[in-house]
Amino acid sequence: MSSKQTSTGSGGQGPGKKKASGASSSGRNDNPAARRAKVHLARNIPVEPAQSALKDGELDLQAFVAAHEFEIRSLEQSMATSKAVGSSRAFQQVPRGLRRRTASHNPRRVPRRLRARAKKEMAEDNTPLVQSRRRKPTSTRARLRAETAKRLRLLAARTKRRKMLSKGNKRGEMGSNAASQRPRPKIRRNQLNEAPKPPARFRKRQIHKTWLPTHLWHAKRARMTPPSDPLWRFSIPLTPSEKIYRPTHRSQGERGTLVWDTSYMSTIGLYGYEAGLCRVLKRIGFTDNSYWNEKGKKWVAGSRSRASIISRDDHGRPRPMCPCTAVWNPQSAAQNESKPQRQIFLRMHPSAFKEVFDELLRLIKMETPRLYIEDLRFEIGSVELTGPASTEALLAVLTPHPNAEQSNLQQGRIFQSLHGLTNPSALTADAMLAFTIQDPRLRYPPRRLEGWAGDRLQEKLMENIAEWPVDKELGSNLLFDRDVRHTASNLPTQQNIYKRRSETMAGAFLIPSESDPEIPITLLASRSLSGTQTQGSWTLMLPWKCVLPVWHSLVHYPLISGGNPRFAGVNESMQVAFERSIPWFPSDFLGTDAGADWELTQRNKRRKDYDKRPKSKRTEWASLDLGAGRKGELGDGLACDFELLFGLAAGSTDVRDKGVSDSDAMEGVEMAAQNIREGIHLKRLNQVSAADINAHIASTTPSALPENAITNVRITTIGRGVVTSCARIYRLPRASSTTAPEASNIEVPSTVPHGISPESNVLPYNLRAQWLSKLCIESDSSKSRKTPRHASDMHERKRLLAQTLTGPPASYPPLPTNHDSIGGHHPLVPDGEDLIGFVTSGSYNMAHGRGTAVGAISVEKVVLDLRTAPKEAKLCVVRNAGENVGWLARWEHV
């Protein structure tokens, strides 16, 4: 039989033109090109050439039959091979966000569209169906647990039936309004309130912490805080289980939206007469004239929200506590005439809640007539959204209630007129909307909005934003009403919703009935500190028990751009703040008590991770070569060591003077005592705002700055370089008064006399000029990326040789390594006296395409340079802890 040939389709290529390594023996290959090559090879059918059936020009019957037999077998083999190559099980077609670590052979655990296929595949392969509830125990312990669980279920059912019979109800009869009989929770004035009592089966897990309303939903999809180590007394999702760093970058700025359950944020209600409330607000930090002049009238009237850094009195000086958002309850015209009591909501971070609550409690006792405050942490929950599709998701989920009052109905219509808005920053500053919505479960699942890309849409949207008729006919914000919040919390059960849905036409939305309460909400639109061009965010405030229904609709809404809103955790919140170059509370606010506690916690984590590493993988701080004979890291390499910068700790040691202590000495009582000492020293730092620094510089008779004053800055590297947390920030070294040493032609002995050593620990006289020249080099290289000039031609090589021969003789003995530069490429970092601060968070910024950071610097060390040379004063050198290479950067006030 003659040689075979392979037939190819029209326009295709033969297998000889494919790479031999393209096809893999495994059924799955992540390389698309290799997978296509394998499918192509599987679908090719080898055939015999036409000449094989001929012999001396005549048809050979035996050869003809053999050729057709070969082709038929090749056809059958190709059909089997192509089917095997292209086949995949139903559970392998699940989207990436729904995949789990192991495959599931239960058809009910795959999407509904794939269940029929999964059942067919399991029937063909004779795969047994596995159901956890019907699985028989395989061990004695499992059998005992199953029997105990069964007895407990029977006991619980018997107890429930006995209670129902004692109340006169028959077994299984639950009225549709059973939820409305739930007693209203008691809220104590001027005292801390307890968390809601969890169900009995979850009560032991919430002894020392509180679950968010969406805890059970998050626990299956995210990495939560450890049970024994809650965050701010809450069990909070840290980050989703799937990889989300790049999707977070895209969703928050390019396409899609990010959603957080921020119900852990604390809310304090402040009640009393308006004059007393204004005095209290001024004492905690709302002192700017913009809050109380004509511009601030809309805020006091209740149509805007305002944010500020609130502070408390600390020995005659204000000490910052945390960022705070204040929302006033509007008044109607009739209420304005009678001048009743006003209400304010203060929304803040939970790490500073106790500090703020105690300060407010102290201030209200000084007022006459008396004010009072309420702890509303577990009364009001919140959801935060950011990204281009954030408004779209809210419009699809939040439907204004048709039976709302006139003011709420008007603001609901204004909200619906935001059709087409892709950035909340485009709205008026600190915009706020308060209205009532219907239960989102009545319109579940949410449907994709239509008409988002109309021709007249953007024009109409700009007209609505410019007009913004919220200030007309303001009514009371029902979220402030305790009875309305309680009524909204008594939502119908999910079984009731299912029953009503079964009685309606398929695909039709449910109509709100009298048993469906109105849910009061407040929407806050906020801008980023970096400007209106950056994406803004929405904050949705609503009753605590109404968060879960809204959350389910939000995360299941099909976006017009594709996909669903992505949920995020604390790590993603830090990432978004970092990419927008704004400080994140509390990690970047070291001048507050909450920031100091966060820094201590991070130090302990870094030390534990450092101690876990093998000795060969640890950074040897004492042997770090900073050049010019300097050895050792400045301060503690695992901390933002402001104690060393300000000399706060008497026992603070430099690693160059003392080696790193053993890890055993960091345990037990000594570790706790060290944490207490460090906490006391860190809490002596004083935060100063950029406005105070500018006023101090502009004043002819400036007042004295507070001791240990620091300020937050954003840092952008000039050219290359990425800095991380705990990096050291240096100012440019002072210009040296000495001149360059003159070249000498005096002959020197070939050996150095005994007792004489070359000069060490002396920085180059032109170190400042070296760093300033890096600024010019980096700016030129950024404008034009030219290839470096190589000495390839003979003329250039001769010129370099002549320059070497005519130059001054090299010093003897030769200079040690890193004497005047790091590796011959980087200038030396400045000395410890030029250390001005530390980086609190830094990395490569995907939004800016270069390394950025947020840090804190000493005000005392930069204020003099800001007066004399403001441009060069904002240049700095940033060096990562444990490294000797510094990077030129520029800092700006936040």
CSV table of N, CA, C and O in Angstrom, one decimal, residues 18 95 158 169 180 202 251 261 279 283 319 348 402 442 458 470 499 570 685 721 805 836 840 873:
chain,number,residue,atom,x,y,z
A,18,LYS,N,1.5,22.9,11.7
A,18,LYS,CA,1.3,23.1,13.1
A,18,LYS,C,2.4,22.7,13.9
A,18,LYS,O,3.2,21.8,13.5
A,95,PRO,N,-19.8,29.2,35.0
A,95,PRO,CA,-19.0,30.5,34.9
A,95,PRO,C,-18.0,30.5,36.0
A,95,PRO,O,-18.1,29.8,37.0
A,158,ARG,N,-41.5,19.8,68.7
A,158,ARG,CA,-42.4,19.6,69.8
A,158,ARG,C,-42.6,20.8,70.7
A,158,ARG,O,-43.7,21.2,71.0
A,169,ASN,N,-53.1,28.9,68.8
A,169,ASN,CA,-53.0,28.6,67.4
A,169,ASN,C,-52.8,27.1,67.1
A,169,ASN,O,-52.3,26.4,67.9
A,180,SER,N,-45.4,41.3,61.9
A,180,SER,CA,-45.7,42.6,62.5
A,180,SER,C,-45.9,42.6,64.0
A,180,SER,O,-45.9,43.6,64.6
A,202,PHE,N,-27.3,30.2,66.1
A,202,PHE,CA,-26.2,31.0,65.8
A,202,PHE,C,-25.7,31.8,66.9
A,202,PHE,O,-24.8,32.6,66.8
A,251,SER,N,-13.6,47.4,37.6
A,251,SER,CA,-15.0,47.7,38.0
A,251,SER,C,-15.1,49.1,38.6
A,251,SER,O,-16.1,49.7,38.5
A,261,ASP,N,-21.1,45.6,51.7
A,261,ASP,CA,-22.0,45.7,52.8
A,261,ASP,C,-21.3,46.4,53.9
A,261,ASP,O,-20.4,45.8,54.6
A,279,ARG,N,-23.9,74.1,68.3
A,279,ARG,CA,-22.7,74.3,69.2
A,279,ARG,C,-21.9,73.1,69.4
A,279,ARG,O,-20.7,73.1,69.4
A,283,ARG,N,-18.0,72.2,68.2
A,283,ARG,CA,-17.0,71.8,69.1
A,283,ARG,C,-16.3,70.5,68.7
A,283,ARG,O,-15.1,70.3,69.1
A,319,ARG,N,-7.7,67.1,69.0
A,319,ARG,CA,-7.1,65.9,68.5
A,319,ARG,C,-8.1,65.2,67.6
A,319,ARG,O,-9.2,64.9,68.0
A,348,MET,N,-19.8,57.3,61.2
A,348,MET,CA,-18.4,57.2,61.4
A,348,MET,C,-17.9,55.8,61.3
A,348,MET,O,-18.7,54.8,61.2
A,402,PRO,N,-45.3,53.5,45.4
A,402,PRO,CA,-46.3,54.3,44.7
A,402,PRO,C,-47.2,55.1,45.7
A,402,PRO,O,-47.8,56.1,45.4
A,442,LEU,N,-40.3,42.0,45.5
A,442,LEU,CA,-41.5,42.0,44.7
A,442,LEU,C,-41.2,42.1,43.2
A,442,LEU,O,-42.0,41.7,42.3
A,458,GLN,N,-28.5,62.0,27.6
A,458,GLN,CA,-27.5,62.8,28.3
A,458,GLN,C,-27.9,64.3,28.4
A,458,GLN,O,-27.6,64.9,29.4
A,470,VAL,N,-34.4,69.3,44.5
A,470,VAL,CA,-34.6,68.6,45.8
A,470,VAL,C,-34.9,69.7,46.9
A,470,VAL,O,-35.7,69.4,47.8
A,499,LYS,N,-45.6,32.3,47.6
A,499,LYS,CA,-47.1,32.0,47.5
A,499,LYS,C,-47.8,33.0,46.6
A,499,LYS,O,-48.6,32.7,45.7
A,570,VAL,N,-12.9,44.3,52.7
A,570,VAL,CA,-12.1,45.4,53.3
A,570,VAL,C,-10.8,45.6,52.4
A,570,VAL,O,-10.4,46.8,52.2
A,685,LEU,N,1.4,61.4,68.7
A,685,LEU,CA,1.4,62.1,67.4
A,685,LEU,C,0.2,63.0,67.2
A,685,LEU,O,-0.9,62.6,67.7
A,721,GLY,N,10.5,52.8,40.1
A,721,GLY,CA,10.5,52.6,41.5
A,721,GLY,C,9.1,52.4,42.0
A,721,GLY,O,8.1,53.1,41.7
A,805,LEU,N,42.7,58.0,30.4
A,805,LEU,CA,44.2,58.2,30.6
A,805,LEU,C,44.5,59.6,31.2
A,805,LEU,O,45.4,59.7,32.0
A,836,ILE,N,12.2,62.2,57.2
A,836,ILE,CA,11.0,63.0,57.5
A,836,ILE,C,9.7,62.2,57.7
A,836,ILE,O,8.7,62.8,58.2
A,840,THR,N,2.7,54.6,54.7
A,840,THR,CA,1.7,53.8,55.4
A,840,THR,C,1.0,52.8,54.4
A,840,THR,O,0.6,51.7,54.8
A,873,ALA,N,11.2,71.7,47.9
A,873,ALA,CA,10.8,71.1,49.2
A,873,ALA,C,9.9,69.9,49.1
A,873,ALA,O,9.9,69.1,50.0
